mmCIF file of C-alpha atoms in Angstrom:
data_model
loop_
_atom_site.group_PDB
_atom_site.id
_atom_site.type_symbol
_atom_site.label_atom_id
_atom_site.label_comp_id
_atom_site.label_asym_id
_atom_site.label_seq_id
_atom_site.Cartn_x
_atom_site.Cartn_y
_atom_site.Cartn_z
ATOM 1 C CA MET W 1 -6.487 102.333 212.731
ATOM 2 C CA ALA W 2 -6.714 105.954 211.573
ATOM 3 C CA THR W 3 -7.098 106.712 207.859
ATOM 4 C CA GLU W 4 -6.497 110.077 206.204
ATOM 5 C CA ILE W 5 -9.151 111.377 203.813
ATOM 6 C CA LYS W 6 -7.457 113.406 201.090
ATOM 7 C CA VAL W 7 -8.530 115.730 198.286
ATOM 8 C CA PRO W 8 -9.130 113.479 195.257
ATOM 9 C CA THR W 9 -7.928 114.166 191.725
ATOM 10 C CA LEU W 10 -10.175 116.954 190.501
ATOM 11 C CA GLY W 11 -9.686 116.783 186.762
ATOM 12 C CA GLU W 12 -7.422 118.008 184.038
ATOM 13 C CA SER W 13 -5.634 121.292 184.896
ATOM 14 C CA VAL W 14 -7.546 121.623 188.206
ATOM 15 C CA THR W 15 -5.092 121.627 191.099
ATOM 16 C CA GLU W 16 -7.021 123.171 193.971
ATOM 17 C CA ALA W 17 -10.518 123.607 195.381
ATOM 18 C CA THR W 18 -12.405 125.436 198.106
ATOM 19 C CA ILE W 19 -14.119 123.692 201.019
ATOM 20 C CA GLY W 20 -17.789 124.328 200.321
ATOM 21 C CA GLU W 21 -19.411 122.309 203.096
ATOM 22 C CA LEU W 22 -18.586 119.732 205.744
ATOM 23 C CA LEU W 23 -21.151 116.989 205.176
ATOM 24 C CA LYS W 24 -20.379 115.266 208.496
ATOM 25 C CA SER W 25 -19.334 116.276 212.011
ATOM 26 C CA VAL W 26 -16.625 114.974 214.307
ATOM 27 C CA GLY W 27 -17.919 111.791 215.922
ATOM 28 C CA ASP W 28 -20.284 110.913 213.066
ATOM 29 C CA SER W 29 -20.212 107.426 211.590
ATOM 30 C CA VAL W 30 -19.386 107.054 207.905
ATOM 31 C CA ALA W 31 -19.738 104.150 205.522
ATOM 32 C CA VAL W 32 -17.374 103.176 202.730
ATOM 33 C CA ASP W 33 -17.553 105.704 199.853
ATOM 34 C CA GLU W 34 -19.851 108.008 201.833
ATOM 35 C CA PRO W 35 -19.110 111.699 201.072
ATOM 36 C CA ILE W 36 -17.826 113.735 203.997
ATOM 37 C CA VAL W 37 -16.721 117.013 202.383
ATOM 38 C CA SER W 38 -18.121 119.043 199.462
ATOM 39 C CA LEU W 39 -15.441 120.735 197.354
ATOM 40 C CA GLU W 40 -15.985 123.673 195.005
ATOM 41 C CA THR W 41 -13.727 123.712 191.958
ATOM 42 C CA ASP W 42 -13.477 126.133 189.075
ATOM 43 C CA LYS W 43 -16.162 124.229 187.185
ATOM 44 C CA VAL W 44 -18.279 121.973 189.386
ATOM 45 C CA ALA W 45 -18.839 120.914 192.984
ATOM 46 C CA VAL W 46 -17.387 117.502 193.837
ATOM 47 C CA GLU W 47 -17.540 115.395 196.972
ATOM 48 C CA ALA W 48 -14.684 113.687 198.806
ATOM 49 C CA PRO W 49 -15.751 110.216 199.993
ATOM 50 C CA SER W 50 -14.346 108.094 202.794
ATOM 51 C CA PRO W 51 -12.513 104.986 201.529
ATOM 52 C CA VAL W 52 -13.203 103.188 204.823
ATOM 53 C CA ALA W 53 -16.021 102.715 207.311
ATOM 54 C CA GLY W 54 -15.542 104.250 210.717
ATOM 55 C CA VAL W 55 -16.036 107.394 212.776
ATOM 56 C CA ILE W 56 -14.726 110.853 211.966
ATOM 57 C CA LYS W 57 -12.028 111.642 214.502
ATOM 58 C CA GLU W 58 -10.884 115.043 213.259
ATOM 59 C CA PHE W 59 -11.316 117.561 210.432
ATOM 60 C CA LYS W 60 -8.150 119.207 209.135
ATOM 61 C CA VAL W 61 -10.012 121.889 207.160
ATOM 62 C CA ALA W 62 -12.797 124.414 207.597
ATOM 63 C CA VAL W 63 -15.421 125.827 205.250
ATOM 64 C CA GLY W 64 -13.851 128.394 202.937
ATOM 65 C CA ASP W 65 -10.329 126.937 203.057
ATOM 66 C CA THR W 66 -8.435 126.494 199.782
ATOM 67 C CA VAL W 67 -6.899 123.044 199.464
ATOM 68 C CA GLU W 68 -4.713 121.372 196.865
ATOM 69 C CA VAL W 69 -5.048 117.889 195.404
ATOM 70 C CA GLY W 70 -3.709 115.383 197.938
ATOM 71 C CA ALA W 71 -4.215 117.602 200.995
ATOM 72 C CA VAL W 72 -5.612 115.888 204.106
ATOM 73 C CA LEU W 73 -9.259 116.730 204.772
ATOM 74 C CA ALA W 74 -10.101 114.549 207.766
ATOM 75 C CA ILE W 75 -9.082 111.592 209.896
ATOM 76 C CA VAL W 76 -11.387 108.573 210.114
ATOM 77 C CA GLU W 77 -10.953 105.938 212.824
ATOM 78 C CA GLU W 78 -11.633 102.577 211.208
ATOM 79 C CA GLY W 79 -13.849 100.028 212.971
ATOM 80 C CA ALA W 80 -15.294 102.540 215.414
ATOM 81 C CA ALA W 81 -18.536 102.700 213.463
ATOM 82 C CA ALA W 82 -19.079 98.947 213.803
ATOM 83 C CA ALA W 83 -18.427 99.070 217.539
ATOM 84 C CA LYS W 84 -20.780 101.965 217.943
ATOM 85 C CA SER W 85 -23.574 100.300 215.993
ATOM 86 C CA SER W 86 -23.176 97.056 217.981
ATOM 87 C CA ASP W 87 -23.784 98.976 221.211
ATOM 88 C CA GLU W 88 -27.027 100.532 220.024
ATOM 89 C CA PRO W 89 -29.206 97.384 220.121
ATOM 90 C CA LYS W 90 -28.149 96.802 223.752
ATOM 91 C CA ALA W 91 -29.259 100.264 224.717
ATOM 92 C CA GLU W 92 -32.595 99.706 223.030
ATOM 93 C CA ALA W 93 -33.015 96.351 224.765
ATOM 94 C CA LYS W 94 -32.521 97.947 228.196
ATOM 95 C CA ALA W 95 -35.056 100.671 227.609
ATOM 96 C CA PRO W 96 -37.688 99.548 225.116
ATOM 97 C CA ASP W 97 -40.135 102.238 224.123
ATOM 98 C CA ALA W 98 -43.529 101.044 223.019
ATOM 99 C CA GLY W 99 -44.324 104.507 221.753
ATOM 100 C CA VAL W 100 -41.432 104.391 219.340
ATOM 101 C CA GLU W 101 -42.517 101.023 217.967
ATOM 102 C CA LYS W 102 -46.035 102.325 217.517
ATOM 103 C CA ALA W 103 -44.856 105.434 215.700
ATOM 104 C CA ALA W 104 -42.549 103.511 213.348
ATOM 105 C CA PRO W 105 -45.096 103.044 210.521
ATOM 106 C CA ALA W 106 -45.948 106.740 210.551
ATOM 107 C CA GLN W 107 -42.290 107.706 210.529
ATOM 108 C CA ALA W 108 -41.610 105.319 207.651
ATOM 109 C CA LYS W 109 -44.463 106.881 205.710
ATOM 110 C CA GLU W 110 -43.127 110.381 206.403
ATOM 111 C CA ALA W 111 -39.624 109.339 205.313
ATOM 112 C CA THR W 112 -41.013 107.887 202.081
ATOM 113 C CA THR W 113 -42.925 111.096 201.432
ATOM 114 C CA ALA W 114 -39.801 113.157 202.104
ATOM 115 C CA LYS W 115 -37.793 110.977 199.739
ATOM 116 C CA GLU W 116 -40.359 111.427 196.979
ATOM 117 C CA THR W 117 -40.475 115.161 197.616
ATOM 118 C CA ALA W 118 -36.686 115.485 197.591
ATOM 119 C CA THR W 119 -36.522 113.540 194.345
ATOM 120 C CA SER W 120 -39.323 115.266 192.481
ATOM 121 C CA ASP W 121 -39.363 118.774 193.948
ATOM 122 C CA SER W 122 -38.519 121.245 191.191
ATOM 123 C CA SER W 123 -39.585 124.442 192.961
ATOM 124 C CA GLN W 124 -36.276 124.768 194.744
ATOM 125 C CA THR W 125 -32.751 123.604 194.060
ATOM 126 C CA LEU W 126 -31.279 121.360 196.745
ATOM 127 C CA SER W 127 -27.559 120.835 197.084
ATOM 128 C CA PRO W 128 -26.356 117.239 197.466
ATOM 129 C CA ALA W 129 -25.770 117.766 201.191
ATOM 130 C CA VAL W 130 -29.223 119.253 201.747
ATOM 131 C CA ARG W 131 -30.890 116.542 199.658
ATOM 132 C CA ARG W 132 -29.110 113.880 201.719
ATOM 133 C CA ALA W 133 -30.182 115.528 204.981
ATOM 134 C CA VAL W 134 -33.803 115.651 203.780
ATOM 135 C CA LEU W 135 -33.766 111.932 203.081
ATOM 136 C CA GLU W 136 -31.988 111.056 206.336
ATOM 137 C CA HIS W 137 -34.305 113.064 208.600
ATOM 138 C CA GLY W 138 -37.555 112.447 206.693
ATOM 139 C CA VAL W 139 -38.716 116.055 206.409
ATOM 140 C CA ASP W 140 -40.536 117.877 203.639
ATOM 141 C CA PRO W 141 -38.226 120.591 202.209
ATOM 142 C CA SER W 142 -41.179 122.604 200.897
ATOM 143 C CA THR W 143 -42.279 123.301 204.502
ATOM 144 C CA ILE W 144 -38.901 124.641 205.628
ATOM 145 C CA LYS W 145 -37.898 128.286 205.333
ATOM 146 C CA GLY W 146 -34.353 128.541 204.003
ATOM 147 C CA THR W 147 -31.818 130.831 205.668
ATOM 148 C CA GLY W 148 -29.193 130.563 202.940
ATOM 149 C CA ARG W 149 -28.543 133.053 200.196
ATOM 150 C CA ASP W 150 -31.651 133.839 198.118
ATOM 151 C CA GLY W 151 -33.703 131.777 200.572
ATOM 152 C CA ARG W 152 -31.979 128.488 199.745
ATOM 153 C CA LEU W 153 -32.147 125.628 202.198
ATOM 154 C CA THR W 154 -29.024 124.730 204.128
ATOM 155 C CA LYS W 155 -28.175 121.486 205.884
ATOM 156 C CA GLU W 156 -28.602 123.279 209.214
ATOM 157 C CA ASP W 157 -32.151 124.331 208.232
ATOM 158 C CA VAL W 158 -33.096 120.704 207.604
ATOM 159 C CA ILE W 159 -31.516 119.486 210.863
ATOM 160 C CA ALA W 160 -33.255 122.238 212.851
ATOM 161 C CA ALA W 161 -36.608 121.381 211.272
ATOM 162 C CA ALA W 162 -36.094 117.694 212.034
ATOM 163 C CA GLN W 163 -35.219 118.472 215.665
ATOM 164 C CA SER W 164 -38.258 120.721 216.010
ATOM 165 C CA LYS W 165 -40.435 117.982 214.578
ATOM 166 C CA LYS W 166 -38.904 115.477 216.988
ATOM 167 C CA ASP W 167 -39.501 117.733 219.991
ATOM 168 C CA GLY W 168 -43.102 118.230 218.910
ATOM 169 C CA ALA W 169 -43.630 114.481 218.648
ATOM 170 C CA LYS W 170 -42.370 114.061 222.235
ATOM 171 C CA GLY W 171 -44.886 116.593 223.452
ATOM 172 C CA ASP W 172 -42.273 119.141 224.401
ATOM 173 C CA THR W 173 -43.405 122.715 224.393
ATOM 174 C CA PRO W 174 -41.059 124.652 222.200
ATOM 175 C CA ALA W 175 -39.392 127.631 223.745
ATOM 176 C CA PRO W 176 -40.812 130.943 222.574
ATOM 177 C CA ALA W 177 -38.868 132.278 219.629
ATOM 178 C CA PRO W 178 -36.929 135.451 220.272
ATOM 179 C CA ALA W 179 -38.578 138.553 218.947
ATOM 180 C CA SER W 180 -37.453 139.299 215.432
ATOM 181 C CA SER W 181 -35.491 142.475 214.935
ATOM 182 C CA ALA W 182 -36.624 142.764 211.297
ATOM 183 C CA PRO W 183 -39.900 144.637 212.066
ATOM 184 C CA ALA W 184 -38.017 147.121 214.218
ATOM 185 C CA ALA W 185 -35.472 147.666 211.494
ATOM 186 C CA ALA W 186 -38.235 148.194 208.951
ATOM 187 C CA ALA W 187 -40.025 150.597 211.265
ATOM 188 C CA THR W 188 -36.956 152.764 211.724
ATOM 189 C CA GLY W 189 -36.095 152.665 208.039
ATOM 190 C CA GLU W 190 -32.727 151.034 208.707
ATOM 191 C CA ARG W 191 -30.956 149.824 205.567
ATOM 192 C CA ARG W 192 -28.669 146.807 205.632
ATOM 193 C CA GLU W 193 -25.991 145.298 203.453
ATOM 194 C CA GLU W 194 -24.759 141.741 203.232
ATOM 195 C CA ARG W 195 -21.299 140.683 202.100
ATOM 196 C CA VAL W 196 -21.012 137.132 200.778
ATOM 197 C CA LYS W 197 -17.751 135.663 199.562
ATOM 198 C CA MET W 198 -17.854 134.655 195.919
ATOM 199 C CA THR W 199 -17.754 130.927 195.312
ATOM 200 C CA ARG W 200 -14.783 129.576 193.417
ATOM 201 C CA MET W 201 -17.048 128.822 190.467
ATOM 202 C CA ARG W 202 -18.401 132.383 190.375
ATOM 203 C CA GLN W 203 -14.869 133.778 190.593
ATOM 204 C CA THR W 204 -13.819 131.588 187.671
ATOM 205 C CA ILE W 205 -16.866 132.608 185.627
ATOM 206 C CA ALA W 206 -16.011 136.256 186.246
ATOM 207 C CA LYS W 207 -12.365 135.793 185.233
ATOM 208 C CA ARG W 208 -13.161 133.779 182.115
ATOM 209 C CA LEU W 209 -15.817 136.141 180.820
ATOM 210 C CA LYS W 210 -13.696 139.202 181.474
ATOM 211 C CA GLY W 211 -10.774 137.418 179.848
ATOM 212 C CA ALA W 212 -12.933 136.766 176.787
ATOM 213 C CA GLN W 213 -13.654 140.486 176.506
ATOM 214 C CA ASP W 214 -10.010 141.419 177.003
ATOM 215 C CA ASN W 215 -8.477 138.877 174.633
ATOM 216 C CA ALA W 216 -11.033 138.362 171.860
ATOM 217 C CA ALA W 217 -12.362 140.834 169.296
ATOM 218 C CA LEU W 218 -16.016 140.242 170.144
ATOM 219 C CA LEU W 219 -18.794 141.086 167.744
ATOM 220 C CA THR W 220 -22.431 139.967 167.517
ATOM 221 C CA THR W 221 -24.621 139.532 164.458
ATOM 222 C CA PHE W 222 -28.400 139.119 164.684
ATOM 223 C CA ASN W 223 -31.198 137.576 162.701
ATOM 224 C CA ASP W 224 -34.730 136.452 163.362
ATOM 225 C CA CYS W 225 -36.419 133.242 162.402
ATOM 226 C CA ASP W 226 -39.995 132.136 161.926
ATOM 227 C CA MET W 227 -40.617 129.270 164.350
ATOM 228 C CA SER W 228 -43.878 128.162 162.669
ATOM 229 C CA ALA W 229 -42.433 125.048 160.989
ATOM 230 C CA VAL W 230 -40.649 123.813 164.124
ATOM 231 C CA ILE W 231 -43.700 124.442 166.307
ATOM 232 C CA GLU W 232 -45.900 122.617 163.798
ATOM 233 C CA ALA W 233 -43.480 119.660 163.677
ATOM 234 C CA ARG W 234 -43.378 119.442 167.459
ATOM 235 C CA GLU W 235 -47.163 119.524 167.762
ATOM 236 C CA LYS W 236 -47.548 116.895 165.052
ATOM 237 C CA TYR W 237 -44.995 114.412 166.331
ATOM 238 C CA LYS W 238 -44.561 115.154 170.056
ATOM 239 C CA ASP W 239 -46.735 112.255 171.241
ATOM 240 C CA LEU W 240 -45.155 109.699 168.904
ATOM 241 C CA PHE W 241 -41.687 111.004 169.737
ATOM 242 C CA ALA W 242 -42.267 110.802 173.492
ATOM 243 C CA LYS W 243 -43.788 107.320 173.181
ATOM 244 C CA LYS W 244 -40.888 105.962 171.133
ATOM 245 C CA HIS W 245 -37.952 107.705 172.817
ATOM 246 C CA ASP W 246 -39.331 108.405 176.315
ATOM 247 C CA ILE W 247 -38.282 112.060 176.096
ATOM 248 C CA LYS W 248 -40.027 115.277 175.073
ATOM 249 C CA LEU W 249 -39.207 116.844 171.718
ATOM 250 C CA GLY W 250 -37.826 120.295 172.502
ATOM 251 C CA PHE W 251 -36.446 123.220 170.544
ATOM 252 C CA MET W 252 -32.802 122.641 171.485
ATOM 253 C CA GLY W 253 -32.605 119.496 169.390
ATOM 254 C CA PHE W 254 -33.579 121.480 166.294
ATOM 255 C CA PHE W 255 -31.064 124.232 166.980
ATOM 256 C CA ALA W 256 -28.277 121.769 167.774
ATOM 257 C CA LYS W 257 -28.774 119.962 164.465
ATOM 258 C CA ALA W 258 -29.088 123.281 162.607
ATOM 259 C CA ALA W 259 -25.831 124.438 164.200
ATOM 260 C CA CYS W 260 -24.100 121.250 163.035
ATOM 261 C CA LEU W 261 -25.104 122.081 159.452
ATOM 262 C CA ALA W 262 -23.759 125.615 159.784
ATOM 263 C CA LEU W 263 -20.479 124.567 161.404
ATOM 264 C CA LYS W 264 -19.897 121.987 158.686
ATOM 265 C CA ASP W 265 -20.257 124.626 155.962
ATOM 266 C CA VAL W 266 -18.390 127.351 157.906
ATOM 267 C CA PRO W 267 -15.632 125.466 159.784
ATOM 268 C CA SER W 268 -14.005 128.594 161.236
ATOM 269 C CA VAL W 269 -17.018 129.058 163.523
ATOM 270 C CA ASN W 270 -16.194 125.640 164.993
ATOM 271 C CA ALA W 271 -12.474 126.432 165.414
ATOM 272 C CA TYR W 272 -10.365 128.397 167.881
ATOM 273 C CA ILE W 273 -7.045 130.201 168.088
ATOM 274 C CA GLU W 274 -4.168 128.608 169.987
ATOM 275 C CA GLY W 275 -1.014 130.706 169.988
ATOM 276 C CA ASP W 276 -0.333 131.571 166.349
ATOM 277 C CA GLU W 277 -2.287 128.578 165.027
ATOM 278 C CA ILE W 278 -5.940 127.910 164.205
ATOM 279 C CA VAL W 279 -7.310 124.601 165.471
ATOM 280 C CA TYR W 280 -10.092 123.189 163.272
ATOM 281 C CA HIS W 281 -12.356 120.281 164.235
ATOM 282 C CA ASP W 282 -14.043 117.669 162.068
ATOM 283 C CA TYR W 283 -16.544 117.039 164.874
ATOM 284 C CA VAL W 284 -19.017 119.218 166.766
ATOM 285 C CA ASP W 285 -18.990 119.154 170.570
ATOM 286 C CA ILE W 286 -21.739 121.548 171.627
ATOM 287 C CA SER W 287 -21.532 123.170 175.055
ATOM 288 C CA VAL W 288 -25.060 123.774 176.346
ATOM 289 C CA ALA W 289 -25.413 126.506 178.967
ATOM 290 C CA VAL W 290 -27.571 125.364 181.915
ATOM 291 C CA SER W 291 -28.249 126.893 185.316
ATOM 292 C CA ALA W 292 -26.746 125.342 188.450
ATOM 293 C CA PRO W 293 -27.095 126.452 192.086
ATOM 294 C CA ASN W 294 -23.716 128.215 192.017
ATOM 295 C CA GLY W 295 -23.905 129.699 188.527
ATOM 296 C CA LEU W 296 -24.001 128.893 184.836
ATOM 297 C CA VAL W 297 -22.315 125.683 183.717
ATOM 298 C CA VAL W 298 -21.729 124.367 180.204
ATOM 299 C CA PRO W 299 -21.743 120.562 179.914
ATOM 300 C CA VAL W 300 -20.868 119.208 176.476
ATOM 301 C CA ILE W 301 -22.879 117.144 173.979
ATOM 302 C CA ARG W 302 -20.152 115.048 172.347
ATOM 303 C CA ASP W 303 -20.239 114.354 168.589
ATOM 304 C CA ALA W 304 -23.527 116.167 168.116
ATOM 305 C CA GLN W 305 -23.130 115.831 164.347
ATOM 306 C CA ASP W 306 -23.642 112.061 164.661
ATOM 307 C CA LYS W 307 -26.539 112.126 167.134
ATOM 308 C CA GLY W 308 -30.241 112.165 166.415
ATOM 309 C CA PHE W 309 -32.844 114.424 167.987
ATOM 310 C CA ALA W 310 -33.737 111.909 170.695
ATOM 311 C CA ARG W 311 -30.149 111.423 171.892
ATOM 312 C CA ILE W 312 -29.536 115.182 171.952
ATOM 313 C CA GLU W 313 -32.747 115.836 173.891
ATOM 314 C CA LYS W 314 -31.869 113.098 176.393
ATOM 315 C CA ASP W 315 -28.375 114.512 176.892
ATOM 316 C CA ILE W 316 -29.767 117.995 177.505
ATOM 317 C CA ALA W 317 -32.411 116.748 179.957
ATOM 318 C CA ASP W 318 -29.789 114.728 181.826
ATOM 319 C CA PHE W 319 -27.461 117.732 182.056
ATOM 320 C CA GLY W 320 -30.250 119.948 183.374
ATOM 321 C CA LYS W 321 -31.226 117.458 186.057
ATOM 322 C CA ARG W 322 -27.673 116.797 187.195
ATOM 323 C CA ALA W 323 -26.882 120.524 187.207
ATOM 324 C CA LYS W 324 -29.700 121.075 189.712
ATOM 325 C CA ASP W 325 -28.626 118.060 191.763
ATOM 326 C CA GLY W 326 -24.988 119.193 191.725
ATOM 327 C CA THR W 327 -23.793 115.897 190.255
ATOM 328 C CA LEU W 328 -22.155 117.086 187.033
ATOM 329 C CA THR W 329 -18.555 115.905 186.745
ATOM 330 C CA MET W 330 -15.419 117.523 185.394
ATOM 331 C CA ASP W 331 -15.557 115.259 182.348
ATOM 332 C CA ASP W 332 -19.058 116.555 181.555
ATOM 333 C CA MET W 333 -17.628 120.089 181.245
ATOM 334 C CA LYS W 334 -14.435 119.236 179.418
ATOM 335 C CA GLY W 335 -13.906 120.449 175.866
ATOM 336 C CA GLY W 336 -16.577 121.902 173.628
ATOM 337 C CA THR W 337 -16.115 123.539 170.222
ATOM 338 C CA PHE W 338 -19.278 125.680 170.081
ATOM 339 C CA THR W 339 -21.845 126.908 172.625
ATOM 340 C CA ILE W 340 -25.622 127.365 172.571
ATOM 341 C CA SER W 341 -27.139 129.558 175.293
ATOM 342 C CA ASN W 342 -30.923 129.761 175.620
ATOM 343 C CA GLY W 343 -31.857 132.960 177.418
ATOM 344 C CA GLY W 344 -35.384 132.627 176.084
ATOM 345 C CA VAL W 345 -36.346 130.246 178.890
ATOM 346 C CA PHE W 346 -35.913 133.207 181.268
ATOM 347 C CA GLY W 347 -37.827 135.614 178.997
ATOM 348 C CA SER W 348 -34.936 137.325 177.209
ATOM 349 C CA LEU W 349 -35.961 139.107 173.988
ATOM 350 C CA MET W 350 -32.452 139.839 172.709
ATOM 351 C CA SER W 351 -28.890 139.654 174.021
ATOM 352 C CA THR W 352 -25.219 139.622 173.031
ATOM 353 C CA PRO W 353 -23.836 136.401 174.540
ATOM 354 C CA ILE W 354 -20.123 136.189 175.397
ATOM 355 C CA ILE W 355 -18.038 133.370 173.919
ATOM 356 C CA ASN W 356 -16.821 130.533 176.119
ATOM 357 C CA PRO W 357 -12.983 130.529 175.740
ATOM 358 C CA PRO W 358 -11.171 129.046 173.931
ATOM 359 C CA GLN W 359 -14.197 128.704 171.634
ATOM 360 C CA SER W 360 -14.721 131.349 168.986
ATOM 361 C CA ALA W 361 -18.509 131.543 168.731
ATOM 362 C CA VAL W 362 -21.714 131.186 170.738
ATOM 363 C CA LEU W 363 -25.326 131.036 169.559
ATOM 364 C CA GLY W 364 -27.870 132.909 171.678
ATOM 365 C CA LEU W 365 -31.537 131.878 171.606
ATOM 366 C CA HIS W 366 -34.357 134.042 172.894
ATOM 367 C CA ARG W 367 -38.055 133.968 173.642
ATOM 368 C CA ILE W 368 -40.650 133.230 171.001
ATOM 369 C CA GLU W 369 -43.369 135.839 170.565
ATOM 370 C CA ASP W 370 -46.016 136.603 167.979
ATOM 371 C CA ARG W 371 -44.992 139.519 165.788
ATOM 372 C CA PRO W 372 -46.302 141.048 162.560
ATOM 373 C CA VAL W 373 -44.108 140.158 159.568
ATOM 374 C CA VAL W 374 -44.460 140.560 155.828
ATOM 375 C CA VAL W 375 -44.909 137.288 153.907
ATOM 376 C CA ASP W 376 -45.571 137.389 150.147
ATOM 377 C CA GLY W 377 -46.521 141.054 150.354
ATOM 378 C CA GLU W 378 -49.004 140.577 153.197
ATOM 379 C CA ILE W 379 -48.722 141.371 156.892
ATOM 380 C CA VAL W 380 -49.227 138.220 158.961
ATOM 381 C CA ILE W 381 -48.701 137.229 162.582
ATOM 382 C CA ARG W 382 -45.968 134.636 163.091
ATOM 383 C CA PRO W 383 -44.133 133.196 166.112
ATOM 384 C CA MET W 384 -40.722 134.821 165.788
ATOM 385 C CA MET W 385 -37.429 134.446 167.654
ATOM 386 C CA TYR W 386 -34.365 136.671 167.573
ATOM 387 C CA ILE W 387 -31.154 134.665 167.315
ATOM 388 C CA ALA W 388 -27.660 136.049 167.909
ATOM 389 C CA LEU W 389 -24.189 134.819 167.051
ATOM 390 C CA SER W 390 -21.327 136.333 169.032
ATOM 391 C CA TYR W 391 -17.909 135.557 167.572
ATOM 392 C CA ASP W 392 -14.215 136.304 167.756
ATOM 393 C CA HIS W 393 -13.517 138.640 164.854
ATOM 394 C CA ARG W 394 -9.829 137.742 164.972
ATOM 395 C CA LEU W 395 -10.715 134.373 163.454
ATOM 396 C CA ILE W 396 -14.201 134.725 161.990
ATOM 397 C CA ASP W 397 -14.990 137.345 159.378
ATOM 398 C CA GLY W 398 -18.362 139.056 159.265
ATOM 399 C CA ARG W 399 -19.301 137.246 156.068
ATOM 400 C CA GLU W 400 -18.667 133.865 157.680
ATOM 401 C CA ALA W 401 -20.592 134.743 160.836
ATOM 402 C CA VAL W 402 -23.589 136.041 158.896
ATOM 403 C CA THR W 403 -23.514 132.995 156.613
ATOM 404 C CA ALA W 404 -23.468 130.586 159.555
ATOM 405 C CA LEU W 405 -26.371 132.349 161.262
ATOM 406 C CA LYS W 406 -28.329 132.422 158.005
ATOM 407 C CA ILE W 407 -27.872 128.644 157.596
ATOM 408 C CA ILE W 408 -29.242 128.128 161.115
ATOM 409 C CA LYS W 409 -32.200 130.400 160.343
ATOM 410 C CA GLU W 410 -33.026 128.596 157.102
ATOM 411 C CA ALA W 411 -32.777 125.154 158.743
ATOM 412 C CA ILE W 412 -35.156 126.195 161.522
ATOM 413 C CA GLU W 413 -37.646 127.729 159.102
ATOM 414 C CA ASP W 414 -37.486 124.621 156.880
ATOM 415 C CA PRO W 415 -36.496 121.617 159.047
ATOM 416 C CA THR W 416 -36.449 119.351 155.984
ATOM 417 C CA ARG W 417 -33.029 120.845 155.236
ATOM 418 C CA MET W 418 -31.650 118.978 158.267
ATOM 419 C CA LEU W 419 -32.772 115.664 156.781
ATOM 420 C CA ILE W 420 -31.273 116.197 153.347
ATOM 421 C CA ASP W 421 -28.150 118.072 154.523
ATOM 422 C CA LEU W 422 -28.818 121.459 152.901
#
């Protein structure tokens, strides 16, 4: 019996998606709940799984197509997978291969190594489809040269590497590779251009950020803060903290808690405009900007005002890992009343971050560097960080923005304030 695989519900207000990648081919076997198509939405990449086990009979879409919720993606023939798998042992029985049996332990070891590499490799970002291909074919992604944009690995790169490895194991002599045209192009001084279609997420990011500039009265106020106290606290308690909570004590936990203090005292910074009304919140849902393969995403730490440092640090670490793996969900991105963006991890000294609509403010963090400052009439060297608060001047006055940023500065320079709510 044939079963239609349809576009699943994508989340609140999301009605369509773009086909990012076909994770299977026609004729491939699929198990129940195994993903067959990767979909790019306005916010995250999601996968469409098969509700039945069988063999893919037909794809109704192609990469790059725009599809709506409920549209048919593919046709799966139920039961064909079982029939196919039952035939395989017979074929093996007719033509046993002692060499294969002998090589099995080595292949198992290679597959285990590939699995560990795919799980722990942080030098490159692997999409879910690529990660799955690495595990299935038992190859080391660090040894494969990516042909995707910015040198990223594609599923085809992994399959080609696996096939090459297989041919080498059989003793086949690989055909000589065609001469590369790149040296010739370089020799003649030829210049090239590449046109790549924007992903749906990148298009949405562009529209939202431009919309923020067009619709909001954006302004940024700056301050700097002495990071000595926070650095000292981290050095003093990092081992105990990690031992008790099984997570590293980072800077974001301090800034998240400092922001909660500021937003409590200056509620307009935690509000937004909706029509001709101002929506205030008695809770703080902090959107944390993290990098994903297709662009910047902002998962949300819910009720940050009620969470301790350990829970906040664990949430942030989980978001970062899932952003790289491409497993963030629509619910992870939903909502948010205030945003923190840390450009310092990339080396930024100072910036004017853009608000994340419909929010009215965003805190920008930057790199820490030793600078000469005057303390009690003397010039001393201190680890300093510039902090920036961009805000919608339609709702937030300059006095309120400066006050909020000053509260954050004072809490960072004297972390005891966070304990006694000052």
